[in-house]
Short mmCIF file of C-alpha atoms and ligand atoms in Angstrom, two decimals:
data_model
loop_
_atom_site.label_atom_id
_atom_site.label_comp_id
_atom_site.label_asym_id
_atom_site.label_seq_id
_atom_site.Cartn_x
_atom_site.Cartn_y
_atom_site.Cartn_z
CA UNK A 935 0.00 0.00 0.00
CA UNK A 936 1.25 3.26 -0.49
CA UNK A 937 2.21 6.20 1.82
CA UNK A 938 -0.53 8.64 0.43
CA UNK A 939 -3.39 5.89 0.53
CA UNK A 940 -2.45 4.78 4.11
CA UNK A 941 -2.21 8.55 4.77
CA UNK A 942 -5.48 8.70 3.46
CA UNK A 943 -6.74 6.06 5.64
CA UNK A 944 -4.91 7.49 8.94
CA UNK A 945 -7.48 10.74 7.97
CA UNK A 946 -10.65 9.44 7.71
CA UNK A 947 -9.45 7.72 11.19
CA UNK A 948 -9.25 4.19 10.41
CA UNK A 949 -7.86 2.20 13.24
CA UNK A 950 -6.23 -0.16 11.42
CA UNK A 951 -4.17 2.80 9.74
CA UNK A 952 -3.16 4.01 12.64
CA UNK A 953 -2.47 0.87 14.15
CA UNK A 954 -0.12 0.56 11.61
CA UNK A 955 1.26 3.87 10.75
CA UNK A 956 2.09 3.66 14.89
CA UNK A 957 4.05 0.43 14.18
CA UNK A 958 6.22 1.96 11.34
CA UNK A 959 7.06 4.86 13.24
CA UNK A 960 8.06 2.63 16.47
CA UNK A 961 10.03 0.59 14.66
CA UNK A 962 11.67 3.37 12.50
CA UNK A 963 10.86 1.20 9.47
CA UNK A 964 11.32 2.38 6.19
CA UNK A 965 9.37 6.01 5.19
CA UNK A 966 8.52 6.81 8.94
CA UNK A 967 10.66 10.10 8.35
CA UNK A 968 8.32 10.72 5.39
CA UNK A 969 5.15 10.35 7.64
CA UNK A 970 5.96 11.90 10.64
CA UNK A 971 7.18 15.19 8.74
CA UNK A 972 3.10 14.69 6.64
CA UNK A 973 1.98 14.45 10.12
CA UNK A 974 3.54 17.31 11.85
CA UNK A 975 1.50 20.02 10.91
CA UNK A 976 -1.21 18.23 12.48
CA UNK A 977 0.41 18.10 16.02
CA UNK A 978 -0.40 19.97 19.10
CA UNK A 979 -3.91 19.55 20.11
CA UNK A 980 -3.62 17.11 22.25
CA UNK A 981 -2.38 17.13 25.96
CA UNK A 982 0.04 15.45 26.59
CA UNK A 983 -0.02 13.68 30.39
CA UNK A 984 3.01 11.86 31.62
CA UNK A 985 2.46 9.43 34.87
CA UNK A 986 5.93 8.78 36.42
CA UNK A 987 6.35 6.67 39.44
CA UNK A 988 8.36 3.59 41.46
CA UNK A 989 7.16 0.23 40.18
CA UNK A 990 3.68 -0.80 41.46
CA UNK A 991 3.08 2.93 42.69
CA UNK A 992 -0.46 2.86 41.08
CA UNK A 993 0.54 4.73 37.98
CA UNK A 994 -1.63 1.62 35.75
CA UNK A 995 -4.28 1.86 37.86
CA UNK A 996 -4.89 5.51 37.72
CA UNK A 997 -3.97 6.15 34.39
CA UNK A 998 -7.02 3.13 33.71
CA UNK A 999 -9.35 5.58 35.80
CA UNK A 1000 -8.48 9.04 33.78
CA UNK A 1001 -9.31 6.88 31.09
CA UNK A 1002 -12.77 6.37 32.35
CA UNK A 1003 -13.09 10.22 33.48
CA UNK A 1004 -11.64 11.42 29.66
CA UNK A 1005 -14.13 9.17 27.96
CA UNK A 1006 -17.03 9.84 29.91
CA UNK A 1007 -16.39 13.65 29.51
CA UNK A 1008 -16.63 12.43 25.66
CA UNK A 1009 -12.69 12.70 25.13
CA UNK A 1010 -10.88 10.17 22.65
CA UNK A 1011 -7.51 8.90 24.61
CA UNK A 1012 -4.32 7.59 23.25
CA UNK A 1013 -2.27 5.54 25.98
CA UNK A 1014 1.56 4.98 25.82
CA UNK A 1015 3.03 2.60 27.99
CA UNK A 1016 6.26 2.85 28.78
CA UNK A 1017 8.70 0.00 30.04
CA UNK A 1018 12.27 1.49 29.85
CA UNK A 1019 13.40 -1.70 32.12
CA UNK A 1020 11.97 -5.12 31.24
CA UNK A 1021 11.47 -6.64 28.02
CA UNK A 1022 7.87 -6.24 26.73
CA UNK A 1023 5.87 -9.57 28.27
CA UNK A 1024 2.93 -8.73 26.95
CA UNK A 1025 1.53 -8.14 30.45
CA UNK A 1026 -1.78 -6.52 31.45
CA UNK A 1027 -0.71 -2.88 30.66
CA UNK A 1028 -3.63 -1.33 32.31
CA UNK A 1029 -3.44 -2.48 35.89
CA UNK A 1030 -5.20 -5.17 35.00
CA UNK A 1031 -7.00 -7.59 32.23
CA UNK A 1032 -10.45 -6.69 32.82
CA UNK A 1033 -9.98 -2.60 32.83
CA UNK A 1034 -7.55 -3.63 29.49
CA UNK A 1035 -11.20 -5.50 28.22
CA UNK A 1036 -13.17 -2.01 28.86
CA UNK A 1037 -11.02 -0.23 27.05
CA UNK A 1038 -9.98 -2.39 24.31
CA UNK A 1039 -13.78 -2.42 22.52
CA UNK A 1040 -14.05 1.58 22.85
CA UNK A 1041 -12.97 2.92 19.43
CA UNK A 1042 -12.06 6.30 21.59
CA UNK A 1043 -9.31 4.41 23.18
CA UNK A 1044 -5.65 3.37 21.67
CA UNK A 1045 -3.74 1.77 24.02
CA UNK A 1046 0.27 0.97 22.86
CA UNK A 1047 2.93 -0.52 24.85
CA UNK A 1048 6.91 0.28 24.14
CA UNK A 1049 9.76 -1.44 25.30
CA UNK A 1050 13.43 -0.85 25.06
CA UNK A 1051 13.88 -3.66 22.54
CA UNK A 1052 16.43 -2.46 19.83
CA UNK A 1053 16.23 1.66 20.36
CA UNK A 1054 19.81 1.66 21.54
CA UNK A 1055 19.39 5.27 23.20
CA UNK A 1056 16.36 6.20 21.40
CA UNK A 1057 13.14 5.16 23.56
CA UNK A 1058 12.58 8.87 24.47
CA UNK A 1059 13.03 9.55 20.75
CA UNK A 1060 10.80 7.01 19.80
CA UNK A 1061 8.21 7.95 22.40
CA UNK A 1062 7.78 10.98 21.45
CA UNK A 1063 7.29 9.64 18.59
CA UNK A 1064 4.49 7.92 18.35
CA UNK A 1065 3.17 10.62 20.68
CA UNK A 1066 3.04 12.89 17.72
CA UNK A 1067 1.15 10.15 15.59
CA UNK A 1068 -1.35 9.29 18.16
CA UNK A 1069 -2.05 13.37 18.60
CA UNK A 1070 -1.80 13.95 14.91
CA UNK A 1071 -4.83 11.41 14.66
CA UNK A 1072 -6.48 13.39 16.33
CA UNK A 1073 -6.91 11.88 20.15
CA UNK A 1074 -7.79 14.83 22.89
CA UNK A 1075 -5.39 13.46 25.68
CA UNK A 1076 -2.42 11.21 25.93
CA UNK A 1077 -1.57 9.65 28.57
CA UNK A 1078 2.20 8.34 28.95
CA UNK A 1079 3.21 5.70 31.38
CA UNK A 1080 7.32 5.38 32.57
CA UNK A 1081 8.42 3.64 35.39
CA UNK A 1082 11.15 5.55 37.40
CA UNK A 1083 11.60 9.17 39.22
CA UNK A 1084 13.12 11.19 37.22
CA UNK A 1085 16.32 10.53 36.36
CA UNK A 1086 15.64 7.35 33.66
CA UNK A 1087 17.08 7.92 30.16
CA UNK A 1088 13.29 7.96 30.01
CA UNK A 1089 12.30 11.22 31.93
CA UNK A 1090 8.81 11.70 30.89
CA UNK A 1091 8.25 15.73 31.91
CA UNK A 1092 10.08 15.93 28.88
CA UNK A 1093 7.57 14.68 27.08
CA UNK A 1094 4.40 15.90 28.38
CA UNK A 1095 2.62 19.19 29.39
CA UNK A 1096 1.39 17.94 32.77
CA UNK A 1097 3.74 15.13 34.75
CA UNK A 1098 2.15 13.39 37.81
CA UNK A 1099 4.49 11.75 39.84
CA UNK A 1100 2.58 8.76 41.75
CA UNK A 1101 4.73 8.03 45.39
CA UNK A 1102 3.09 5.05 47.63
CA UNK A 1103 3.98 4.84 51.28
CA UNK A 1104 5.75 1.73 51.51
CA UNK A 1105 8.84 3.04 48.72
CA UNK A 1106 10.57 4.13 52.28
CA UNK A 1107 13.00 5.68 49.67
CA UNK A 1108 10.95 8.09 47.81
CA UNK A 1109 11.41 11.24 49.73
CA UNK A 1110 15.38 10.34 48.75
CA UNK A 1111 14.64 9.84 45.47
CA UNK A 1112 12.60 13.02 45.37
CA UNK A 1113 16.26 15.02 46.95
CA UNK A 1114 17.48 14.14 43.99
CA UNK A 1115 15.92 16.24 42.09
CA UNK A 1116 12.49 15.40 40.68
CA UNK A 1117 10.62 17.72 42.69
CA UNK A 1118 11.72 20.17 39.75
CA UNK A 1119 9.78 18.16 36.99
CA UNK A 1120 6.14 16.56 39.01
CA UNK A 1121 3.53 19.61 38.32
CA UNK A 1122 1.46 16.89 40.29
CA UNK A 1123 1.97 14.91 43.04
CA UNK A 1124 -0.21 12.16 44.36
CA UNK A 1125 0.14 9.58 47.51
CA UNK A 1126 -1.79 6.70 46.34
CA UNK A 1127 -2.49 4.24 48.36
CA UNK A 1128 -3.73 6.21 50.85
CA UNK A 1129 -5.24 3.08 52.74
CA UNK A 1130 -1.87 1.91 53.58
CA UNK A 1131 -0.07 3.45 56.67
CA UNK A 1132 2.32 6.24 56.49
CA UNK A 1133 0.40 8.46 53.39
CA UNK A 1134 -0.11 11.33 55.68
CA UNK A 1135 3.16 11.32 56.84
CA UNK A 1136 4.57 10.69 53.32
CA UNK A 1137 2.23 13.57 51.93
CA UNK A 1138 3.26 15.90 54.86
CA UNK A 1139 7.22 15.16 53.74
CA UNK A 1140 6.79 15.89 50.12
CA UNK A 1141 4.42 19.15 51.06
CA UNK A 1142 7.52 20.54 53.61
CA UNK A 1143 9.71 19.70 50.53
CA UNK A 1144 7.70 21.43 48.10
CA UNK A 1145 7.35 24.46 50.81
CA UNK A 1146 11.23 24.79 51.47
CA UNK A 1147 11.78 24.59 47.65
CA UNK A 1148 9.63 26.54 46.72
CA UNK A 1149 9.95 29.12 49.41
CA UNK A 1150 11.01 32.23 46.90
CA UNK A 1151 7.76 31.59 44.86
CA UNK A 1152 5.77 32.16 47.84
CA UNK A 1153 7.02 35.73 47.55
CA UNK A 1154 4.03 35.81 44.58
CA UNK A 1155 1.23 34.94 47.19
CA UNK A 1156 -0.83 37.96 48.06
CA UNK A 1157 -0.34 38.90 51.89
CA UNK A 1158 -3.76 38.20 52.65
CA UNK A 1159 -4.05 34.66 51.96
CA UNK A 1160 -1.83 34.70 55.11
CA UNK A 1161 0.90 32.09 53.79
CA UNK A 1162 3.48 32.35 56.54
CA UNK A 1163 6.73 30.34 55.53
CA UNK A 1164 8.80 30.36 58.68
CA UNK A 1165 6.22 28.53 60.39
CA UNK A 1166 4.94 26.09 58.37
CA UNK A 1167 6.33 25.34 55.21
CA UNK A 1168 3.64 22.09 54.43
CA UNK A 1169 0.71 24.49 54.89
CA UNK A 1170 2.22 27.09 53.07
CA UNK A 1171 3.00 24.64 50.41
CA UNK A 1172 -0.30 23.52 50.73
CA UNK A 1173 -2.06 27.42 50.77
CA UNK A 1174 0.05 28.75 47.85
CA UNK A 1175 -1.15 25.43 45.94
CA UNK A 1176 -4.82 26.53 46.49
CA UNK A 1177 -4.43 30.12 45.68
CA UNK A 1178 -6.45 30.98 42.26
CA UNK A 1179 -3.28 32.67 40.49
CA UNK A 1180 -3.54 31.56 36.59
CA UNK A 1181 0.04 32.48 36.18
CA UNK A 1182 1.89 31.12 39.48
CA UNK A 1183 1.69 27.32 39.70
CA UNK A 1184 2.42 25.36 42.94
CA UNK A 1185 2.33 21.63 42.95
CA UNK A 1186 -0.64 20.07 44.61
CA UNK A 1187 -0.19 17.16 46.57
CA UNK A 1188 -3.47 14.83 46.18
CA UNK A 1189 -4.47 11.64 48.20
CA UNK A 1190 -5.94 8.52 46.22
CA UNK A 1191 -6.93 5.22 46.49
CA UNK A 1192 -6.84 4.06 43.23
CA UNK A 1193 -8.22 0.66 44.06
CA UNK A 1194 -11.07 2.26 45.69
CA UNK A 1195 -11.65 4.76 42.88
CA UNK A 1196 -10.82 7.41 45.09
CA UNK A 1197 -9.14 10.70 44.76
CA UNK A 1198 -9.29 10.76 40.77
CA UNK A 1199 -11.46 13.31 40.36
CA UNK A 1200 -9.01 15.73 42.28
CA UNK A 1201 -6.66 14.59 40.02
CA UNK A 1202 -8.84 15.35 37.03
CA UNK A 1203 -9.27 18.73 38.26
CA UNK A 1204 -6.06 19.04 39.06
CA UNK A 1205 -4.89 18.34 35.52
CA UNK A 1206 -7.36 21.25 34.03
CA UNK A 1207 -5.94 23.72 36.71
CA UNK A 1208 -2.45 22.89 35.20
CA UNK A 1209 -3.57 23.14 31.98
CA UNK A 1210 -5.13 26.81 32.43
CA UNK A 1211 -1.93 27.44 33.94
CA UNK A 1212 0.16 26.00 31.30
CA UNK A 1213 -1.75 28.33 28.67
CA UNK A 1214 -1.97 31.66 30.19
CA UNK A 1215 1.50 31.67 32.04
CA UNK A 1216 3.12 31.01 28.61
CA UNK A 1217 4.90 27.60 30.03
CA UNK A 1218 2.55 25.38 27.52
CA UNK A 1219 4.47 27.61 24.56
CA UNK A 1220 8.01 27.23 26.23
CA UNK A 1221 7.07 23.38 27.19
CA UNK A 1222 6.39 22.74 23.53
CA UNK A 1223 9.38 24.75 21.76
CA UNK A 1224 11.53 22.73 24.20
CA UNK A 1225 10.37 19.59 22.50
CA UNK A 1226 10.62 20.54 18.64
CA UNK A 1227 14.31 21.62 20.21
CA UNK A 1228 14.46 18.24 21.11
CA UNK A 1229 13.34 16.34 18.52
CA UNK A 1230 15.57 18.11 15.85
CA UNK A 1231 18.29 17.23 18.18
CA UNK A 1232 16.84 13.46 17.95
CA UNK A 1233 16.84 13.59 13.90
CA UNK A 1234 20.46 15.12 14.06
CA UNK A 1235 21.68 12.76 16.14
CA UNK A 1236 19.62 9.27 14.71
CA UNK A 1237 20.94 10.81 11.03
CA UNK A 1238 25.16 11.38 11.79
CA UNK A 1239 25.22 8.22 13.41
CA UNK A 1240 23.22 6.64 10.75
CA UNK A 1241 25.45 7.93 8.16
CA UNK A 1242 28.88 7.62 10.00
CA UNK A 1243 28.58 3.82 11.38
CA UNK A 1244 26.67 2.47 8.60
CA UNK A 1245 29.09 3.71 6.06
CA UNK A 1246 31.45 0.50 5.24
CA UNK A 1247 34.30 3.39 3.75
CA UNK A 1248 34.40 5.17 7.33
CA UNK A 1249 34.48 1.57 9.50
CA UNK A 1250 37.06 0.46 7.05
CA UNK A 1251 39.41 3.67 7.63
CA UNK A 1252 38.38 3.32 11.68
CA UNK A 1253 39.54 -0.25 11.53
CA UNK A 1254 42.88 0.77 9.78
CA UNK A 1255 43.83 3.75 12.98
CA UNK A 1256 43.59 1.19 15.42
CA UNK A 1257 46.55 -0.38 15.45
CA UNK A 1258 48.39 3.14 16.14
CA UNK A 1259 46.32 4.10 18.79
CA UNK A 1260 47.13 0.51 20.37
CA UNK A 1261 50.31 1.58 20.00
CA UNK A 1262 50.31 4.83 21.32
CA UNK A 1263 50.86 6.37 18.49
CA UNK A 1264 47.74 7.96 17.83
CA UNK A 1265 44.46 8.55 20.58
CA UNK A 1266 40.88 7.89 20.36
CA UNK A 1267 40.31 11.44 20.23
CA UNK A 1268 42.81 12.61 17.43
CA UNK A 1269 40.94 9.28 15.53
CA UNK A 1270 37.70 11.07 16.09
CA UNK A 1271 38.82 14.57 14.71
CA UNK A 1272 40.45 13.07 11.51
CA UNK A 1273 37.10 10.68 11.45
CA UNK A 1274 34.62 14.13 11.81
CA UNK A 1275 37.13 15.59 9.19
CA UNK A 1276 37.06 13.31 6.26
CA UNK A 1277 33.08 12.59 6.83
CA UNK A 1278 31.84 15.80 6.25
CA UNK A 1279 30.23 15.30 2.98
CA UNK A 1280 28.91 11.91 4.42
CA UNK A 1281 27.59 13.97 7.23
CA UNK A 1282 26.07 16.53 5.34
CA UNK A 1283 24.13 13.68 3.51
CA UNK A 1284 25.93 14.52 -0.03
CA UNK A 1285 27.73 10.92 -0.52
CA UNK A 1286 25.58 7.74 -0.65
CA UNK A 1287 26.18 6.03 2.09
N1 GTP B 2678 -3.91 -0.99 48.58
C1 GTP B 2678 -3.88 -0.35 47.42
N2 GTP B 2678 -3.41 -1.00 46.34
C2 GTP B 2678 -3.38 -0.33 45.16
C3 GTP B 2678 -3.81 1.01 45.05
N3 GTP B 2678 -3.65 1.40 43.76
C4 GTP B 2678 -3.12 0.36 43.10
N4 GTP B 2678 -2.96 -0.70 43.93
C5 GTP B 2678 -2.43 -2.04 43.60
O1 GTP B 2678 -1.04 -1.92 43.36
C6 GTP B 2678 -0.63 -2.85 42.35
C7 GTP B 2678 0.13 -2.14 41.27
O2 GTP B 2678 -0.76 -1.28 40.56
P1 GTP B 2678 -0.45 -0.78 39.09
O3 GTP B 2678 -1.51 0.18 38.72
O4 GTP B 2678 -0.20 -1.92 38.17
O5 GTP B 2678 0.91 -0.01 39.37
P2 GTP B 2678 1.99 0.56 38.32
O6 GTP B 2678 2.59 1.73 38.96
O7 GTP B 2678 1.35 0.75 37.01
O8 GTP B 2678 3.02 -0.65 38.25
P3 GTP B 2678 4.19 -0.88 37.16
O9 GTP B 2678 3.67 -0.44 35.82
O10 GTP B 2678 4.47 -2.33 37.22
O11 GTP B 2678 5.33 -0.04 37.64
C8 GTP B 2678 -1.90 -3.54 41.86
O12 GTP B 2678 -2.04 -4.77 42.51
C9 GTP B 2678 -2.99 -2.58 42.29
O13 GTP B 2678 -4.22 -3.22 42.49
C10 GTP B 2678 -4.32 1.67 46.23
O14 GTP B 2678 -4.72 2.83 46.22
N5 GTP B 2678 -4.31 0.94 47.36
MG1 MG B 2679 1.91 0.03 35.04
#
């Protein structure tokens, strides 16, 4: 079939197109380049949600239940499951079988899972990805699934508007994890599994965290909603995350029981809060040039390796400096000059490879 019928196809929303123009652009098989770029122009409506957690925080489970609360507000949803770790098993994806079976009838709902596989380096490349072809057909929210906190080759914030970051009581090392750094990139936080000991305490930590971080933002809260730092940095966390300010944005830190179908709607809400946010402070703009940054970076990168190590000329000339630089003669780093050197014109794309 070709490109401009299945193109065709993907427009007048055909599942199976997309089922399949999704698999060619995963796999980076032959003429993705050619349909992403016919796609791009229709990127950018949807949202973009990333779910980011420790293993088993919930993050299946919840993302099941948005899915629910989209589609019953009459929103299509694209899901992206992401396992940056473990080979794909094909394993329930959505918490479990029987949410996977409500789903997996509704025409509204595309649910794809991703695994490391092959993409050396290039899951959050590939990601994104299919991100673009699941928004350029035309679903209103995606919702992406990583395991991890933050630091993963996989960070998700980079990929979405909105990042939720699901912590659970019993990961004892959360609030560690959560030093390290992620605090920058969860607009969302939420202590599921609420029903276990220890989520008050947990969401207190991550609150006082939030608050001490924080702290120079609170310097934006009008006097009178009476945020006071020095004494309580959880409630003033907690105050300057209720304040109505379009253009300031605090990260709330919700409750849920996800097993219990609790606490999704404030996280529902909590999404179109960020949302507004994200729109009128300018961040959705900033968020979004960040990525098209990114993903030329992705092409550049994918393309000069693709030229350089595929090239049989440029291996054979590697393969003839090596025995200098065994020798001392010569270093890996003057071989990677002269290598840069003589491949310009295979860089620049004006030799066939
Ligand atoms: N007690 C309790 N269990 C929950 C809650 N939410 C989810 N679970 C259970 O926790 C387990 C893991 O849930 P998942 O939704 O698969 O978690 P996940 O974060 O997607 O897990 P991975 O994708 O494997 O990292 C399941 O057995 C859920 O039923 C909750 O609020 N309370
Ligand atoms: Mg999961």
């Amino acid at each position: 079939m070709s490109f401009d019928r299945l193109l065709d196809d993907f427009d007048s929303r055909r599942p199976a197109a997309l089922a399949r123009v999704t698999s060619i652009v995963e796999n980076h098989r032959e003429g993705f380049e050619a349909i992403l770029a016919g796609l791009h122009p229709r990127t950018g409506r949807a949202r973009r949600i990333g779910l980011t957690g420790p293993p088993g925080a919930g993050k299946s489970t919840i993302s099941a239940l948005l899915v629910k609360k989209f589609r019953d507000a009459g929103l299509t949803v694209g899901v992206i499951a992401v396992d940056p770790t473990s080979p794909f098993t094909g394993g329930a994806l959505l918490g479990d079988r029987v949410r996977m079976e409500n789903v997996a009838l509704d025409p509204g709902v595309f649910i794809r899972s991703m695994a490391t596989r092959g993409s050396l380096g290039g899951l959050a490349a590939a990601t994104r990805e299919v991100a673009d072809v699941l928004d350029a057909f035309g679903f209103d929210r995606l919702l992406i699934e990583t395991v991890g906190v933050g630091q993963s080759e996989l960070d998700v914030s980079r990929l979405a508007d909105s990042t939720i970051l699901v912590l659970v009581p019993e990961s004892g090392d959360s609030i560690q994890t959560l030093k390290a750094g992620v605090m920058e990139v969860a607009d969302i936080f939420v202590v599921n599994k609420a029903d276990r000991p220890g989520a008050d305490r947990l969401r207190n930590d991550v609150e006082l965290m939030l608050g001490l971080r924080k702290g120079v933002s609170f310097g934006n809260v009008p006097a009178h909603h009476g945020v006071d730092l020095k004494r309580n940095p959880a409630r003033a966390a907690r105050e300057a995350a209720a304040v109505d300010n379009p253009t300031i944005w605090t990260p709330p830190v919700l409750a849920a029981i996800a097993t219990k179908e609790e606490g999704i709607d404030r996280i529902a809400a909590a999404l179109d809060k960020h949302f507004a946010y994200l729109e009128e402070s300018g961040t959705l703009r900033a968020r979004r040039r960040e990525r098209m940054r990114e993903r030329v970076i992705d092409v550049v990168e994918r393309k000069v390796r693709d030229r350089l190590w595929k090239d049989s000329g440029t291996m054979a000339w590697l393969e003839d400096q090596l025995p200098s630089v065994e020798e001392g003669r010569s270093t890996p780093f003057a071989v990677a000059d002269q290598l840069l050197l003589r491949s310009a014109e295979l860089v620049r794309g004006e030799l066939k490879a």
